[in-house]
Amino acid sequence: MKKIVLLLIILLAAYGSASADLLPDGKKKVSYNFRIENIDSYPDYSFLVYPVNVSNGIPVLHSYFVKDSSWIDIFCKFGSPALYIIKNSDLNKSALDSINSIGDNNTRANALREFFDSKKSLMTRSASINCTSYVERDAKYDVIQDELKIEKASGDSLVINNSKTFYKDKYGNILEAKDSKSGVRDDVVTPAASYTGYLLIILPVLALVLIVSIVLIRKMKKH
């Protein structure tokens, strides 16, 4: 009986893992990351991202301390996290680090929720980060990057806007960039990326010319 129960658990886990990897119809998976470009202008505040899912399977929730303007990778499959600010003097970072190091998922998730609930009067929450894990299957890009800019940060107000969005291929080439306020395309396409479209057209043509040339040369030799 114990073996049957164990087998069922293994099968359910395998099914759950397989289901988690199934793509929505007509979609493909993309990576998402963001950065806060002017975070250094607010040295008196700590910036936190919560809840952050660090798994592409079952939710594994953590919080993230934003140290600088580096790019931050996040999974968006189970919802978008929000940005929070708190005065450095009001944050016990070591306590938060201890919570994030808890191994059990449920225990850590509960402890994080209690921590953020206890700091509600000291924290200011922004709107959720507008991230995604899936796009249309025929989309040429594989990575979406958002540059966020802090417009206002104080004890009772946090305004963060999306200033620019980059669409990149899997090699890191910028295929397209848009100013998020105006929606106007920005002229920062990676040179290598701009050549890719031409190569996709030119290479088949060159291959056809080569094949035709070889056939003609062989016919001329026979005569």
Tab-separated table of C-alpha atoms in Angstrom:
chain	number	residue	atom	x	y	z
A	1	MET	CA	0.000	0.000	0.000
A	2	LYS	CA	2.831	2.388	0.878
A	3	LYS	CA	4.474	1.670	-2.484
A	4	ILE	CA	1.223	2.483	-4.307
A	5	VAL	CA	0.853	5.791	-2.430
A	6	LEU	CA	4.482	6.667	-3.161
A	7	LEU	CA	3.985	5.847	-6.840
A	8	LEU	CA	0.895	8.076	-6.983
A	9	ILE	CA	2.805	10.952	-5.388
A	10	ILE	CA	5.622	10.564	-7.923
A	11	LEU	CA	3.142	10.458	-10.813
A	12	LEU	CA	1.297	13.547	-9.556
A	13	ALA	CA	4.569	15.431	-9.134
A	14	ALA	CA	5.661	14.452	-12.633
A	15	TYR	CA	2.284	15.506	-14.042
A	16	GLY	CA	2.449	18.830	-12.215
A	17	SER	CA	5.958	19.466	-13.527
A	18	ALA	CA	4.918	18.593	-17.076
A	19	SER	CA	1.804	20.768	-16.845
A	20	ALA	CA	3.892	23.691	-15.585
A	21	ASP	CA	6.032	23.455	-18.739
A	22	LEU	CA	3.061	23.388	-21.139
A	23	LEU	CA	2.849	26.525	-23.240
A	24	PRO	CA	-0.446	28.309	-23.863
A	25	ASP	CA	-1.740	27.736	-27.388
A	26	GLY	CA	0.026	29.930	-29.928
A	27	LYS	CA	2.508	31.291	-27.373
A	28	LYS	CA	6.225	31.001	-26.660
A	29	LYS	CA	8.200	31.612	-23.485
A	30	VAL	CA	10.316	34.751	-23.068
A	31	SER	CA	12.637	36.041	-20.355
A	32	TYR	CA	11.826	39.238	-18.492
A	33	ASN	CA	14.056	41.569	-16.504
A	34	PHE	CA	14.038	45.156	-15.332
A	35	ARG	CA	16.204	47.756	-13.692
A	36	ILE	CA	15.662	51.023	-11.816
A	37	GLU	CA	17.867	53.468	-13.664
A	38	ASN	CA	18.067	56.283	-11.075
A	39	ILE	CA	18.018	54.339	-7.803
A	40	ASP	CA	21.331	55.929	-6.744
A	41	SER	CA	19.505	59.256	-6.396
A	42	TYR	CA	17.666	57.914	-3.316
A	43	PRO	CA	20.374	56.688	-0.898
A	44	ASP	CA	18.175	57.087	2.213
A	45	TYR	CA	15.684	54.459	1.058
A	46	SER	CA	15.743	50.710	0.546
A	47	PHE	CA	13.908	49.287	-2.459
A	48	LEU	CA	12.318	45.845	-2.206
A	49	VAL	CA	10.554	43.642	-4.749
A	50	TYR	CA	7.872	41.276	-3.424
A	51	PRO	CA	6.646	38.613	-3.977
A	52	VAL	CA	9.329	37.310	-6.346
A	53	ASN	CA	8.848	33.817	-7.751
A	54	VAL	CA	12.315	32.294	-8.352
A	55	SER	CA	10.980	29.125	-9.973
A	56	ASN	CA	9.458	28.475	-13.374
A	57	GLY	CA	7.570	25.531	-11.906
A	58	ILE	CA	5.642	25.598	-8.631
A	59	PRO	CA	5.754	29.027	-6.919
A	60	VAL	CA	8.895	29.538	-4.799
A	61	LEU	CA	8.427	32.983	-3.284
A	62	HIS	CA	11.130	35.322	-2.003
A	63	SER	CA	11.662	39.046	-1.674
A	64	TYR	CA	14.467	40.870	-3.452
A	65	PHE	CA	16.573	43.759	-2.165
A	66	VAL	CA	17.439	46.130	-5.031
A	67	LYS	CA	21.036	47.185	-4.433
A	68	ASP	CA	21.782	49.142	-7.605
A	69	SER	CA	20.645	49.736	-11.172
A	70	SER	CA	21.676	46.287	-12.429
A	71	TRP	CA	19.205	44.179	-14.396
A	72	ILE	CA	16.988	41.923	-12.271
A	73	ASP	CA	15.559	38.705	-13.735
A	74	ILE	CA	12.148	37.565	-12.516
A	75	PHE	CA	9.606	34.921	-13.505
A	76	CYS	CA	6.124	36.274	-14.164
A	77	LYS	CA	4.208	33.028	-14.565
A	78	PHE	CA	2.343	33.286	-11.257
A	79	GLY	CA	1.736	37.023	-11.154
A	80	SER	CA	3.677	40.262	-11.036
A	81	PRO	CA	5.561	41.464	-7.949
A	82	ALA	CA	5.397	45.028	-6.655
A	83	LEU	CA	8.095	47.507	-5.685
A	84	TYR	CA	8.265	48.837	-2.127
A	85	ILE	CA	10.338	51.557	-0.481
A	86	ILE	CA	11.194	51.907	3.171
A	87	LYS	CA	13.600	54.167	5.001
A	88	ASN	CA	16.917	52.471	5.691
A	89	SER	CA	16.481	53.186	9.399
A	90	ASP	CA	13.142	51.295	9.432
A	91	LEU	CA	14.386	48.145	7.701
A	92	ASN	CA	16.003	45.230	9.521
A	93	LYS	CA	17.710	43.790	6.469
A	94	SER	CA	19.351	40.907	8.347
A	95	ALA	CA	15.912	39.748	9.548
A	96	LEU	CA	14.596	39.847	5.995
A	97	ASP	CA	17.665	37.946	4.748
A	98	SER	CA	17.029	35.284	7.385
A	99	ILE	CA	13.451	34.859	6.203
A	100	ASN	CA	14.551	34.524	2.575
A	101	SER	CA	16.990	31.776	3.567
A	102	ILE	CA	14.235	29.554	5.036
A	103	GLY	CA	14.215	26.286	3.108
A	104	ASP	CA	10.558	25.305	3.367
A	105	ASN	CA	8.445	27.135	0.767
A	106	ASN	CA	5.278	27.464	2.848
A	107	THR	CA	7.130	28.576	5.986
A	108	ARG	CA	9.106	31.170	4.034
A	109	ALA	CA	6.018	32.459	2.180
A	110	ASN	CA	4.092	32.874	5.449
A	111	ALA	CA	7.028	34.581	7.168
A	112	LEU	CA	7.456	37.010	4.264
A	113	ARG	CA	3.767	37.873	4.265
A	114	GLU	CA	3.880	38.560	8.010
A	115	PHE	CA	7.022	40.673	7.601
A	116	PHE	CA	5.529	42.888	4.885
A	117	ASP	CA	2.207	43.138	6.741
A	118	SER	CA	4.024	44.298	9.874
A	119	LYS	CA	5.776	47.055	7.897
A	120	LYS	CA	2.675	48.440	6.163
A	121	SER	CA	2.758	51.705	8.090
A	122	LEU	CA	6.449	52.202	7.232
A	123	MET	CA	6.459	51.033	3.608
A	124	THR	CA	5.123	52.556	0.435
A	125	ARG	CA	4.024	50.227	-2.346
A	126	SER	CA	4.166	51.004	-6.040
A	127	ALA	CA	2.037	49.501	-8.779
A	128	SER	CA	2.926	45.966	-9.803
A	129	ILE	CA	5.685	45.463	-12.328
A	130	ASN	CA	4.107	44.902	-15.723
A	131	CYS	CA	5.951	41.726	-16.678
A	132	THR	CA	5.085	38.712	-18.812
A	133	SER	CA	6.386	35.199	-19.471
A	134	TYR	CA	4.590	34.445	-22.755
A	135	VAL	CA	4.222	36.235	-26.079
A	136	GLU	CA	2.904	35.308	-29.515
A	137	ARG	CA	4.804	32.388	-31.029
A	138	ASP	CA	5.859	34.335	-34.134
A	139	ALA	CA	7.409	37.192	-32.101
A	140	LYS	CA	11.051	37.653	-33.107
A	141	TYR	CA	12.267	38.630	-29.650
A	142	ASP	CA	13.147	36.298	-26.753
A	143	VAL	CA	13.841	38.831	-23.986
A	144	ILE	CA	11.864	41.830	-22.706
A	145	GLN	CA	13.652	44.454	-20.605
A	146	ASP	CA	11.998	47.389	-18.866
A	147	GLU	CA	13.883	50.432	-17.660
A	148	LEU	CA	12.056	51.956	-14.709
A	149	LYS	CA	12.558	55.495	-13.468
A	150	ILE	CA	11.660	56.839	-10.031
A	151	GLU	CA	9.670	60.051	-10.435
A	152	LYS	CA	9.003	60.533	-6.738
A	153	ALA	CA	10.012	58.649	-3.586
A	154	SER	CA	9.150	59.727	-0.075
A	155	GLY	CA	7.775	58.245	3.109
A	156	ASP	CA	4.204	58.322	1.830
A	157	SER	CA	4.557	58.362	-1.945
A	158	LEU	CA	6.285	56.234	-4.554
A	159	VAL	CA	5.894	56.954	-8.261
A	160	ILE	CA	7.858	54.736	-10.638
A	161	ASN	CA	7.289	54.874	-14.378
A	162	ASN	CA	8.390	52.621	-17.182
A	163	SER	CA	10.695	54.847	-19.235
A	164	LYS	CA	11.873	52.438	-21.941
A	165	THR	CA	11.303	48.858	-23.099
A	166	PHE	CA	13.853	46.771	-24.995
A	167	TYR	CA	13.059	43.706	-27.089
A	168	LYS	CA	16.083	41.458	-27.602
A	169	ASP	CA	16.912	38.176	-29.291
A	170	LYS	CA	18.490	35.275	-27.415
A	171	TYR	CA	21.974	36.599	-28.236
A	172	GLY	CA	21.314	39.938	-26.537
A	173	ASN	CA	20.895	41.949	-29.722
A	174	ILE	CA	18.339	44.753	-29.469
A	175	LEU	CA	15.650	44.192	-32.094
A	176	GLU	CA	13.438	47.069	-31.007
A	177	ALA	CA	13.255	49.684	-28.273
A	178	LYS	CA	10.301	51.869	-27.358
A	179	ASP	CA	9.894	54.960	-25.256
A	180	SER	CA	7.125	53.828	-22.925
A	181	LYS	CA	5.566	57.281	-22.520
A	182	SER	CA	5.174	58.071	-26.197
A	183	GLY	CA	5.278	54.548	-27.611
A	184	VAL	CA	7.720	55.860	-30.228
A	185	ARG	CA	10.322	53.425	-31.480
A	186	ASP	CA	13.837	54.323	-30.380
A	187	ASP	CA	16.770	54.130	-32.766
A	188	VAL	CA	19.023	51.891	-30.649
A	189	VAL	CA	18.800	48.639	-32.601
A	190	THR	CA	21.992	46.570	-32.305
A	191	PRO	CA	23.842	46.700	-35.664
A	192	ALA	CA	24.265	42.918	-35.705
A	193	ALA	CA	20.534	42.499	-35.234
A	194	SER	CA	19.705	44.786	-38.157
A	195	TYR	CA	21.833	42.614	-40.441
A	196	THR	CA	20.076	39.434	-39.374
A	197	GLY	CA	16.939	40.162	-41.411
A	198	TYR	CA	19.012	40.796	-44.527
A	199	LEU	CA	20.985	37.597	-44.038
A	200	LEU	CA	17.793	35.568	-43.786
A	201	ILE	CA	16.898	36.822	-47.269
A	202	ILE	CA	20.341	36.903	-48.871
A	203	LEU	CA	21.639	33.494	-47.762
A	204	PRO	CA	18.868	31.430	-49.444
A	205	VAL	CA	19.307	33.488	-52.635
A	206	LEU	CA	23.078	32.916	-52.626
A	207	ALA	CA	22.549	29.208	-52.028
A	208	LEU	CA	20.147	29.039	-55.000
A	209	VAL	CA	22.598	30.920	-57.234
A	210	LEU	CA	25.372	28.525	-56.195
A	211	ILE	CA	23.268	25.439	-56.963
A	212	VAL	CA	22.225	26.796	-60.384
A	213	SER	CA	25.856	27.668	-61.178
A	214	ILE	CA	27.041	24.161	-60.313
A	215	VAL	CA	24.327	22.594	-62.505
A	216	LEU	CA	25.201	24.873	-65.448
A	217	ILE	CA	28.934	24.187	-65.114
A	218	ARG	CA	28.343	20.427	-65.140
A	219	LYS	CA	26.151	20.704	-68.254
A	220	MET	CA	28.802	22.759	-70.049
A	221	LYS	CA	31.482	20.177	-69.214
A	222	LYS	CA	29.340	17.365	-70.662
A	223	HIS	CA	29.047	19.250	-73.968
